[in-house]
Amino acid sequence: MERRKELSRLVAFARGGHGHPELDANGTSDYQELGAVLCDGAMGTMFYGGGVFINRCYDELNVSQPDLVRGIHMEYLQAGARIIETNTFGANVVRLERYGLADKVREVNLAGVRLARESVNQIREKQASEALVAGALGPLGVRLAPEGKLTAEEAFEAFREQVAALTEEAPGVGPDLLIVETMVSLAETEQAVKAAQAVAPNLPLIVMVTVDEAGNCLDGKTAEDAAIKLTEWGVDALGCNCSSGPAVVLNAIERMRAVTTLPLAAMPNAGMPRSVEGRNIYLTSPEYLASFARKFVKAGVTFIGGCCGTTPAHIRAMRAALRALEAQETAVQVAAAPVAAEALENKVHPPALGERSKIGSMIAAGDFVTLVEIVPPKGIDCSKELEGAALLHRLGVDAINVPDSPRASARMSAQSLCVQIQQHVGIETVLHYTCRDRNILSIQSDLIGASSIGLKNILCLTGDPPKLGNYPDATAVFDVDAIGLVKIVKKLNHGLDIGQNSIGGSTGFTISVAANPGVADIDNEVRRFAFKVQAGAEFAITQPVFDLRLLEEFLKKIEQFRIPVIAGIWPLTSLKNAEFMKNDLKVSMPEEIMARMAATVSPEAARAEGIAIAREMLAEVRGQVQGVQVSAPFGKYTAAAQVLGFSDGEMA
């Protein structure tokens, strides 16, 4: 917690603030509200470009050519970097031994820290701007056993020695934080993390891996694997650097964001190097990299910088891009300020929750709500979905939930299917609405239009990143997340757009949000849930829950800001389906359920067992929640009906 508080303070400090930003009880803050912090670029590229031979030990230049190192630090600071890394990427005993410098670990690292600190102090005096020093550690450059000869214990000791040297100076003279970067294997990364936490437990720790074109670490682990492990190991921020360019790093970052809530760091190469007249040249332009700086911010990255091939010109262009984003945000705030008095006059009170829709009425009355999820088709024909909705309506289901391109797949728009279901079937719908594909202008237009055609129930979601879907090159927007979306919907319910302009009346939406009782970082999930409630959420729908103990624990944790909760239930169809939920979607799956599904002897028996398990869960949670949302796996609407206790005599 203390390290997280310190990292929050440093982020605010580097951006010109003073003291701590607003922190919650867990010592965390909303890093996105603080904005992105620009880091520096490559050191080796600058040495090479300045005529230092490639076979030199670049880390040793801290001792033999300090003015050269200090000069590069100053160029990055003048370009706008607010975090500079010490020139110590390879200053560990394993790498230094190749140059006959194994006994110089302490000297090289201490010199690196002092040069970086001198540069930061100098820029403060010259430009009255603040910056931070990050002690940099890179990989050892050899494989760990069993693939290599180096043991985990030896790796730990090598990292421990370097961290001890980096942090020997007193606070304010030594580094402000540590960055472990370009890590190629999780086994080695674990030893670096352990060493940093053992030697410098109070220093914030950022750890970045490097990935291949497929977005996997060089030991075969996925970006998601890396993010999950780093979160478990207690680092303070994580991300991806180096790799083969900004597009690959953005892919990895979006995949990491799906499985962690920690602050993210992105520091890509300037593309892949090309040999030009015997020299390795990186051809990615500063302008191209700057365009990705904006994309990194939209993806939720806090720490943005460059790696191999990047120069002060790249950092300067990235700084200009970040300033443009800041100016846009400021313009929105300034534009809204003069109309505050007028907005107060235009503000309306939305109808009471019970008057907005059937679902709103049931929620307000404390009735038990039954929802069934119908996923939009991948084509233009939604006849099967309409037939399924009609069956469920006849059987007595209260409303249909319609996801918005789940797992970033290309499907019929959720809004279109909702309208067709309501018009042709007559059952109410709950529209899932994500921030992934729309900027704030489009969000408002969509929602105003949805209200005008009779859609009255909105589930506010951040959305799965495009890299999870079947069009991985699609660009995510994420102008806001689910919390920001709730605020927009609430404002529209009061008859105002985000610029405080009147829209002529209330949109009259019921506002629901998602909750995930089985997420790894449950404290952060609870924190975000509290923010959603504070923003205006009126009821919640959970992700599919199989371990009911997690649901019970979640309900206890939200007692102080409890709103009605509808539990998600998914009838399993097979052991393979259960394994997919557990391993691919990271859903907590009790071994008892896995064993029951494994014991089935036919597909029919597996489906029946899945329905039986779901019915048992429904019976157990009925007294704890205000409703259930049952998914219809693979379009099996009769399975959903059976879970709810309805007859399956009619087929959809």
XYZ file of C-alpha atoms in Angstrom:
652
model
C 0.000 0.000 0.000
C 2.776 2.444 0.888
C 4.540 1.864 -2.436
C 1.261 2.417 -4.289
C 0.748 5.679 -2.412
C 4.265 6.732 -3.290
C 3.747 5.921 -6.968
C 0.542 7.995 -6.959
C 2.449 10.877 -5.383
C 5.253 10.588 -7.924
C 2.830 10.608 -10.852
C 1.229 13.799 -9.549
C 4.653 15.307 -8.808
C 6.030 14.572 -12.276
C 3.009 16.265 -13.819
C 3.560 19.432 -11.818
C 1.340 18.688 -8.848
C 2.235 18.847 -5.192
C 1.834 16.245 -2.484
C -0.512 13.287 -2.747
C -3.406 13.102 -5.188
C -6.722 11.899 -3.817
C -6.162 8.368 -2.560
C -8.659 5.816 -1.364
C -8.310 3.551 1.650
C -6.270 1.063 -0.360
C -3.666 3.665 -1.251
C -4.642 3.769 -4.918
C -5.721 6.605 -7.154
C -7.253 7.044 -10.567
C -4.058 7.308 -12.615
C -5.998 8.116 -15.784
C -7.382 11.238 -14.140
C -3.816 12.259 -13.284
C -2.852 11.850 -16.928
C 0.046 10.128 -18.667
C 3.640 10.657 -17.575
C 6.205 10.891 -20.361
C 9.402 8.889 -19.939
C 12.636 9.065 -21.903
C 13.834 7.076 -24.911
C 16.815 4.942 -25.848
C 20.316 5.392 -24.434
C 22.121 2.827 -26.585
C 20.737 4.370 -29.779
C 22.093 7.758 -28.742
C 25.530 6.322 -27.905
C 25.636 4.451 -31.222
C 24.487 7.513 -33.140
C 27.181 9.542 -31.421
C 29.938 7.255 -32.665
C 30.425 4.915 -29.695
C 31.233 1.474 -31.069
C 28.641 -1.243 -30.613
C 31.164 -3.523 -28.870
C 31.650 -1.073 -25.995
C 30.044 -1.593 -22.608
C 27.537 1.252 -22.656
C 26.910 1.019 -18.901
C 30.616 1.619 -18.162
C 30.331 5.017 -19.898
C 28.868 6.256 -16.602
C 32.417 6.088 -15.251
C 34.617 6.777 -18.281
C 32.477 9.372 -20.144
C 30.072 10.928 -17.614
C 29.586 14.131 -19.623
C 28.297 12.107 -22.586
C 25.748 10.291 -20.411
C 24.685 13.452 -18.608
C 24.261 15.230 -21.936
C 21.856 12.573 -23.235
C 19.822 12.742 -20.033
C 19.562 16.527 -20.481
C 18.390 16.165 -24.098
C 15.546 13.907 -23.012
C 14.575 16.220 -20.159
C 14.555 19.217 -22.491
C 12.398 17.228 -24.920
C 9.772 16.851 -22.207
C 10.562 13.578 -20.421
C 9.490 13.597 -16.784
C 11.029 10.251 -15.878
C 14.557 9.400 -16.976
C 16.134 6.000 -16.510
C 19.664 5.504 -15.275
C 22.147 4.216 -17.833
C 22.323 0.848 -16.076
C 20.286 -1.493 -18.305
C 23.111 -4.044 -18.437
C 24.925 -3.127 -15.232
C 24.541 -6.524 -13.607
C 27.388 -8.898 -12.819
C 26.482 -11.386 -15.569
C 26.601 -8.831 -18.384
C 29.519 -6.828 -16.989
C 31.583 -10.003 -16.703
C 31.685 -10.210 -20.506
C 33.713 -7.003 -20.513
C 35.943 -7.987 -17.592
C 34.000 -5.635 -15.307
C 32.348 -8.083 -12.909
C 33.866 -6.227 -9.950
C 32.448 -2.863 -11.096
C 28.727 -3.435 -10.412
C 28.583 -0.999 -7.506
C 30.708 1.665 -9.170
C 28.831 1.626 -12.487
C 25.378 1.703 -10.898
C 26.203 4.402 -8.366
C 27.658 6.557 -11.131
C 24.538 5.999 -13.231
C 22.232 7.167 -10.448
C 24.355 10.226 -9.663
C 24.457 11.337 -13.316
C 20.691 11.024 -13.683
C 20.097 12.896 -10.412
C 22.489 15.679 -11.428
C 20.587 16.057 -14.707
C 17.215 16.259 -12.953
C 18.539 18.853 -10.529
C 19.959 20.869 -13.413
C 16.684 20.906 -15.353
C 14.874 22.022 -12.202
C 17.226 24.988 -11.859
C 17.122 25.921 -15.569
C 13.452 25.359 -16.424
C 11.773 25.102 -13.012
C 10.313 21.732 -14.091
C 10.245 18.545 -12.074
C 11.407 15.103 -13.133
C 12.075 11.734 -11.554
C 14.942 9.268 -11.644
C 14.198 5.604 -12.283
C 16.836 3.009 -11.502
C 16.905 0.767 -14.590
C 17.471 -2.991 -14.624
C 17.463 -5.210 -17.699
C 17.645 -8.974 -18.212
C 20.805 -10.895 -17.397
C 21.287 -12.000 -20.984
C 21.469 -15.739 -20.232
C 18.846 -18.421 -19.783
C 17.910 -19.806 -16.434
C 17.977 -23.519 -15.680
C 16.815 -25.937 -16.935
C 17.196 -24.307 -20.389
C 20.417 -22.609 -19.289
C 23.097 -22.974 -16.646
C 22.177 -20.070 -14.376
C 20.108 -21.080 -11.354
C 17.210 -19.037 -9.985
C 19.258 -18.385 -6.858
C 22.163 -17.027 -8.904
C 19.780 -14.802 -10.892
C 18.273 -13.456 -7.689
C 21.725 -12.672 -6.317
C 22.745 -10.855 -9.510
C 19.643 -8.678 -9.388
C 19.980 -8.188 -5.631
C 23.527 -6.895 -6.047
C 22.474 -4.410 -8.734
C 19.433 -3.145 -6.812
C 21.592 -2.660 -3.720
C 24.027 -0.547 -5.736
C 21.265 1.467 -7.423
C 19.589 2.301 -4.122
C 22.673 2.882 -1.979
C 22.271 6.656 -2.064
C 19.923 8.349 0.406
C 16.353 9.309 -0.576
C 16.352 12.394 -2.768
C 19.799 11.460 -4.050
C 19.113 7.893 -5.111
C 16.355 6.820 -7.514
C 12.690 7.709 -6.980
C 11.519 4.357 -8.370
C 12.813 1.220 -10.072
C 12.062 0.016 -13.611
C 12.722 -3.590 -14.624
C 12.444 -3.669 -18.404
C 12.730 -5.786 -21.553
C 12.272 -9.007 -19.610
C 12.114 -12.053 -21.862
C 11.026 -14.779 -19.435
C 8.697 -14.805 -16.463
C 11.035 -17.074 -14.508
C 13.813 -14.482 -14.681
C 11.345 -11.647 -14.117
C 10.206 -13.240 -10.874
C 13.752 -13.207 -9.524
C 14.194 -9.540 -10.472
C 10.932 -8.636 -8.737
C 11.873 -10.583 -5.605
C 15.269 -8.896 -5.475
C 13.814 -5.407 -5.890
C 11.201 -5.989 -3.208
C 13.742 -7.506 -0.824
C 16.334 -4.748 -1.130
C 14.131 -1.703 -1.745
C 10.676 -2.532 -0.337
C 9.632 1.124 -0.191
C 10.482 2.072 -3.782
C 7.702 1.848 -6.409
C 8.423 -0.884 -8.942
C 7.450 -0.862 -12.643
C 8.089 -4.063 -14.603
C 7.864 -4.435 -18.390
C 8.200 -7.505 -20.579
C 9.022 -7.640 -24.276
C 6.867 -9.609 -26.711
C 7.050 -11.090 -30.203
C 4.810 -10.295 -33.179
C 2.081 -12.545 -31.757
C 2.087 -10.639 -28.478
C 3.756 -13.400 -26.474
C 6.791 -13.199 -24.201
C 9.906 -14.844 -25.583
C 9.464 -17.812 -23.239
C 6.079 -18.552 -24.836
C 3.932 -17.026 -22.098
C 1.176 -14.673 -23.242
C 0.883 -10.999 -22.427
C -2.087 -11.923 -20.242
C 0.027 -14.491 -18.381
C 2.659 -11.844 -17.708
C 0.122 -9.296 -16.451
C -1.585 -11.804 -14.170
C 1.706 -12.985 -12.665
C 3.104 -9.487 -12.200
C -0.121 -8.461 -10.475
C 0.129 -11.480 -8.186
C 3.765 -10.672 -7.393
C 2.809 -7.235 -6.122
C 4.484 -4.888 -8.602
C 3.124 -1.347 -8.679
C 2.797 -0.948 -12.443
C 3.389 -3.245 -15.401
C 3.531 -3.167 -19.149
C 5.466 -3.829 -22.325
C 8.536 -2.254 -23.877
C 10.975 -2.830 -26.729
C 9.370 -5.493 -29.021
C 9.033 -4.727 -32.750
C 7.248 -1.415 -32.639
C 4.329 0.530 -31.198
C 1.543 -1.518 -32.822
C 2.767 -4.740 -31.207
C 3.169 -3.035 -27.817
C -0.347 -1.552 -28.062
C -1.704 -5.033 -28.770
C 0.027 -6.378 -25.659
C -1.141 -3.444 -23.531
C -4.781 -3.903 -24.510
C -4.553 -7.591 -23.669
C -2.926 -6.785 -20.323
C -5.590 -4.219 -19.472
C -8.223 -6.967 -19.797
C -6.698 -8.933 -16.889
C -5.207 -6.317 -14.554
C -6.200 -3.011 -12.996
C -2.655 -1.880 -12.190
C -1.213 1.226 -13.894
C 0.267 0.371 -17.297
C 3.566 1.297 -18.955
C 4.280 1.301 -22.709
C 7.727 2.053 -24.166
C 8.041 0.605 -27.699
C 10.915 0.425 -30.129
C 10.888 2.737 -33.135
C 10.000 -0.261 -35.293
C 12.492 -2.890 -36.399
C 16.027 -1.787 -37.343
C 17.183 -1.827 -40.971
C 20.771 -2.091 -42.150
C 21.683 1.075 -44.076
C 25.267 1.278 -45.311
C 26.441 -1.000 -42.532
C 24.594 0.792 -39.745
C 21.407 -0.344 -37.989
C 18.820 2.405 -38.475
C 15.319 2.605 -36.992
C 12.950 4.092 -39.565
C 9.818 4.781 -37.493
C 9.259 8.536 -37.541
C 8.646 10.671 -34.457
C 5.218 11.600 -35.863
C 4.174 7.967 -36.222
C 5.238 7.163 -32.684
C 3.407 10.277 -31.456
C 0.175 8.960 -32.967
C 0.575 5.871 -30.821
C 1.148 7.988 -27.720
C -2.467 9.098 -28.081
C -3.586 5.496 -28.556
C -1.687 4.428 -25.452
C -3.500 7.094 -23.423
C -6.852 5.889 -24.762
C -5.880 2.354 -23.746
C -5.301 3.556 -20.184
C -1.485 3.761 -20.108
C 0.063 5.916 -17.375
C 3.792 5.666 -18.224
C 4.679 6.323 -21.888
C 8.167 6.403 -23.379
C 10.425 4.859 -25.989
C 12.953 2.083 -26.324
C 15.462 1.087 -29.021
C 15.637 3.510 -31.912
C 13.842 6.346 -30.165
C 15.546 9.698 -29.685
C 14.752 13.070 -28.089
C 12.939 13.921 -31.345
C 10.532 11.029 -30.752
C 9.977 12.067 -27.137
C 9.401 15.682 -28.188
C 6.759 14.601 -30.722
C 5.083 12.366 -28.146
C 5.021 15.265 -25.692
C 3.292 17.450 -28.287
C 0.671 14.751 -28.835
C 0.024 14.424 -25.113
C -0.266 18.204 -24.739
C -2.861 18.239 -27.537
C -4.930 15.695 -25.644
C -4.644 17.732 -22.454
C -5.751 20.846 -24.341
C -8.827 19.034 -25.663
C -9.816 18.000 -22.144
C -9.290 21.528 -20.855
C -11.359 22.963 -23.707
C -14.309 20.766 -22.789
C -14.111 21.900 -19.162
C -13.767 25.574 -20.088
C -16.605 25.396 -22.619
C -18.929 23.987 -20.004
C -18.124 26.573 -17.334
C -19.931 29.676 -18.764
C -23.250 27.853 -19.122
C -23.373 26.489 -15.586
C -26.190 28.806 -14.502
C -28.178 28.111 -17.644
C -27.607 24.369 -17.223
C -29.042 24.528 -13.736
C -32.235 26.004 -15.189
C -32.377 23.367 -17.956
C -31.784 20.463 -15.596
C -34.800 18.193 -15.122
C -35.575 15.452 -12.683
C -35.914 12.008 -14.270
C -38.975 9.904 -13.485
C -38.711 7.726 -10.390
C -36.975 4.404 -11.044
C -40.234 2.502 -10.810
C -41.796 4.626 -13.561
C -39.082 4.255 -16.185
C -39.509 0.641 -17.293
C -40.829 -2.752 -16.242
C -37.366 -3.689 -14.940
C -37.121 -0.394 -13.089
C -40.525 -1.047 -11.540
C -39.521 -4.538 -10.398
C -36.204 -3.323 -8.994
C -37.921 -0.503 -7.117
C -40.568 -2.876 -5.733
C -38.033 -5.473 -4.605
C -39.399 -8.136 -6.966
C -37.174 -10.992 -8.182
C -36.100 -10.274 -11.771
C -35.414 -12.931 -14.422
C -33.265 -12.005 -17.402
C -31.972 -14.157 -20.248
C -29.054 -13.140 -22.433
C -29.469 -13.340 -26.214
C -26.303 -12.667 -28.218
C -26.789 -10.809 -31.535
C -26.137 -12.851 -34.693
C -23.002 -12.462 -36.813
C -25.109 -11.704 -39.877
C -28.273 -9.846 -40.872
C -30.754 -12.621 -40.046
C -31.965 -12.450 -36.445
C -34.995 -14.746 -36.853
C -33.568 -17.347 -34.476
C -32.973 -14.712 -31.816
C -36.493 -13.323 -32.238
C -37.969 -16.827 -31.938
C -35.937 -17.396 -28.792
C -37.108 -14.101 -27.317
C -40.721 -14.997 -28.158
C -40.398 -18.364 -26.410
C -38.891 -16.792 -23.313
C -41.566 -14.083 -23.283
C -44.351 -16.686 -23.417
C -42.743 -18.616 -20.585
C -42.630 -15.565 -18.334
C -39.064 -14.238 -18.493
C -39.067 -10.559 -17.499
C -36.572 -9.131 -19.995
C -33.874 -9.977 -22.537
C -30.257 -8.894 -22.090
C -28.473 -8.099 -25.379
C -24.624 -7.945 -25.312
C -22.706 -5.373 -27.357
C -20.311 -7.360 -29.599
C -19.043 -9.566 -26.726
C -15.325 -10.425 -26.768
C -14.908 -7.755 -29.455
C -16.570 -9.874 -32.141
C -18.299 -8.375 -35.190
C -22.054 -8.885 -34.768
C -25.356 -7.175 -35.429
C -25.593 -4.068 -33.293
C -27.084 -4.700 -29.881
C -29.274 -1.627 -30.274
C -30.799 -2.983 -33.507
C -31.588 -6.369 -31.976
C -33.092 -4.716 -28.875
C -35.419 -2.626 -31.034
C -36.499 -5.631 -33.114
C -37.136 -7.756 -30.021
C -39.267 -5.047 -28.409
C -41.169 -4.283 -31.610
C -41.771 -7.837 -32.846
C -41.940 -9.774 -29.575
C -43.101 -7.225 -27.013
C -40.674 -8.178 -24.245
C -38.502 -5.512 -22.633
C -34.742 -5.478 -23.264
C -31.598 -4.414 -21.414
C -29.107 -2.866 -23.847
C -25.435 -3.562 -23.123
C -23.495 -0.468 -24.137
C -19.685 -0.333 -24.259
C -17.161 2.501 -24.488
C -14.790 0.524 -26.709
C -16.033 1.675 -30.127
C -17.362 5.168 -29.536
C -16.126 8.607 -28.583
C -18.129 10.790 -26.229
C -20.024 12.440 -29.100
C -21.142 9.108 -30.510
C -22.057 7.830 -27.041
C -24.411 10.740 -26.466
C -25.946 10.469 -29.927
C -26.542 6.738 -29.535
C -28.120 7.087 -26.118
C -30.390 9.974 -27.059
C -31.497 7.958 -30.085
C -31.988 4.802 -27.998
C -34.274 6.674 -25.633
C -36.312 8.138 -28.486
C -37.093 4.665 -29.919
C -38.142 3.163 -26.616
C -35.037 1.542 -25.129
C -35.065 2.300 -21.421
C -32.608 -0.075 -19.719
C -28.845 0.453 -20.144
C -26.002 -1.741 -18.845
C -22.888 0.477 -18.818
C -19.680 -1.385 -19.742
C -16.099 -0.483 -20.586
C -15.905 -3.262 -23.212
C -13.439 -5.941 -24.256
C -10.362 -4.642 -26.144
C -10.411 -5.322 -29.928
C -7.347 -7.557 -29.711
C -9.542 -10.239 -28.103
C -11.800 -10.372 -31.139
C -11.769 -11.455 -34.756
C -10.582 -8.062 -36.026
C -7.459 -7.474 -33.911
C -6.324 -4.508 -36.011
C -9.424 -2.501 -35.072
C -8.715 0.585 -32.987
C -10.267 0.978 -29.556
C -11.611 4.378 -28.515
C -12.217 4.278 -24.742
C -12.844 8.027 -24.352
C -14.369 7.015 -21.023
C -14.705 3.799 -19.046
C -17.832 2.328 -17.438
C -17.674 4.836 -14.576
C -17.543 7.769 -16.982
C -20.337 6.221 -19.048
C -22.590 6.036 -15.977
C -21.967 9.746 -15.401
C -22.954 10.532 -19.003
C -26.168 8.479 -18.759
C -27.082 10.089 -15.446
C -26.569 13.545 -16.944
C -28.768 12.621 -19.941
C -31.398 11.413 -17.481
C -31.347 14.953 -16.088
C -31.851 16.400 -19.562
C -28.290 17.601 -20.166
C -25.418 16.574 -22.411
C -21.821 16.658 -21.144
C -21.506 20.284 -22.253
C -24.436 21.162 -19.952
C -26.700 21.803 -22.969
C -30.376 20.887 -22.711
C -31.576 17.877 -24.714
C -35.214 18.772 -24.158
C -36.101 16.273 -21.450
C -34.983 13.186 -19.565
C -33.833 10.087 -21.424
C -35.395 8.087 -18.586
C -32.930 5.199 -18.537
C -32.527 2.692 -15.745
C -28.774 2.592 -15.150
C -27.112 -0.745 -14.465
C -23.459 -1.754 -14.241
C -21.437 -4.942 -14.308
C -19.677 -6.572 -11.377
C -17.237 -9.467 -11.304
C -17.096 -11.242 -7.910
C -14.470 -13.671 -9.234
C -11.850 -11.175 -10.407
C -8.314 -11.660 -9.053
C -8.010 -8.147 -7.587
C -11.300 -8.092 -5.689
C -10.387 -4.985 -3.671
C -10.014 -2.955 -6.842
C -13.274 -4.396 -8.187
C -15.045 -3.270 -5.020
C -13.415 0.155 -5.268
C -14.582 0.592 -8.863
C -18.026 -0.693 -7.929
C -18.268 2.007 -5.274
C -17.322 4.610 -7.891
C -20.041 3.275 -10.210
C -22.629 3.571 -7.466
C -21.438 7.071 -6.636
C -21.661 7.986 -10.339
C -25.328 6.944 -10.478
C -25.663 3.172 -10.950
C -29.046 1.856 -9.789
C -28.570 -1.911 -10.014
C -25.840 -4.363 -10.992
C -25.545 -7.547 -13.043
C -22.659 -9.885 -12.261
C -20.489 -11.910 -14.576
C -21.268 -15.655 -14.555
C -20.598 -17.016 -11.065
C -19.826 -20.671 -10.345
C -18.124 -20.313 -6.975
C -20.935 -18.945 -4.805
C -18.547 -18.254 -1.949
C -17.018 -15.497 -4.055
C -20.443 -13.974 -4.633
C -21.193 -14.048 -0.906
C -17.862 -12.388 -0.114
C -18.462 -9.715 -2.746
C -21.911 -8.935 -1.369
C -20.411 -8.498 2.091
C -17.725 -6.143 0.771
C -20.286 -3.845 -0.887
C -22.689 -3.650 2.054
C -21.964 0.030 2.668
C -22.901 1.007 -0.900
C -25.171 -1.882 -1.828
C -27.546 -1.519 -4.754
C -29.777 -4.345 -6.057
C -27.636 -7.131 -7.535
C -28.683 -9.576 -10.254
C -26.484 -12.685 -10.316
C -25.178 -14.101 -13.587
C -25.676 -17.834 -14.096
C -24.309 -19.859 -17.023
C -25.531 -23.420 -17.652
C -22.464 -25.389 -18.723
C -22.767 -27.597 -21.798
C -19.709 -29.836 -21.480
C -16.431 -30.393 -19.682
C -14.720 -28.556 -22.541
C -17.030 -25.590 -21.945
C -16.126 -25.620 -18.242
C -12.404 -25.797 -19.044
C -12.745 -22.863 -21.455
C -14.482 -20.781 -18.794
C -11.791 -21.657 -16.245
C -8.637 -21.418 -18.357
C -9.453 -18.934 -21.129
C -11.927 -16.622 -19.437
C -10.283 -16.978 -15.985
C -13.628 -17.706 -14.293
C -13.289 -19.313 -10.859
C -14.562 -22.873 -11.292
C -14.794 -25.140 -8.211
C -13.260 -28.582 -8.618
C -16.583 -30.124 -7.610
C -18.242 -28.677 -10.702
C -15.345 -29.768 -12.919
C -15.665 -33.299 -11.529
C -19.413 -33.391 -12.119
C -19.012 -32.306 -15.740
C -16.150 -34.775 -16.262
C -18.324 -37.625 -14.991
C -20.956 -37.208 -17.722
C -20.942 -39.904 -20.409
C -22.654 -38.172 -23.341
C -23.286 -34.683 -24.732
C -26.914 -34.914 -23.642
C -25.918 -35.929 -20.120
C -23.394 -33.082 -19.969
C -26.011 -30.499 -20.944
C -28.460 -31.921 -18.409
C -25.806 -31.809 -15.684
C -24.946 -28.227 -16.575
C -28.592 -27.224 -16.255
C -28.865 -29.074 -12.929
C -25.815 -27.247 -11.555
C -27.209 -23.903 -12.682
C -30.597 -24.617 -11.068
C -28.889 -25.509 -7.808
C -26.966 -22.227 -7.884
C -30.131 -20.270 -8.614
C -31.870 -21.851 -5.637
C -28.924 -21.031 -3.388
C -28.567 -17.381 -4.408
C -32.279 -16.538 -4.587
C -32.376 -15.170 -1.056
C -29.182 -13.116 -1.479
C -29.838 -11.211 -4.720
C -32.729 -9.507 -6.485
C -32.673 -11.520 -9.657
C -30.701 -13.691 -12.039
C -29.416 -13.307 -15.556
C -29.168 -16.672 -17.266
C -27.028 -17.020 -20.369
C -28.245 -19.149 -23.259
C -25.092 -21.074 -24.250
C -24.674 -21.381 -28.019
C -28.220 -20.103 -28.549
C -29.842 -22.873 -26.459
C -32.745 -20.784 -25.190
C -34.576 -23.811 -23.856
C -31.605 -24.487 -21.577
C -31.966 -20.998 -20.101
C -35.706 -21.586 -19.659
C -35.055 -24.866 -17.856
C -32.639 -23.195 -15.445
C -35.396 -20.749 -14.527
C -37.823 -23.613 -13.956
C -39.917 -23.079 -17.085
C -41.122 -25.890 -19.324
C -38.985 -26.597 -22.388
C -41.865 -27.947 -24.410
C -41.479 -25.262 -27.054
C -38.285 -25.172 -29.072
C -36.440 -22.046 -30.181
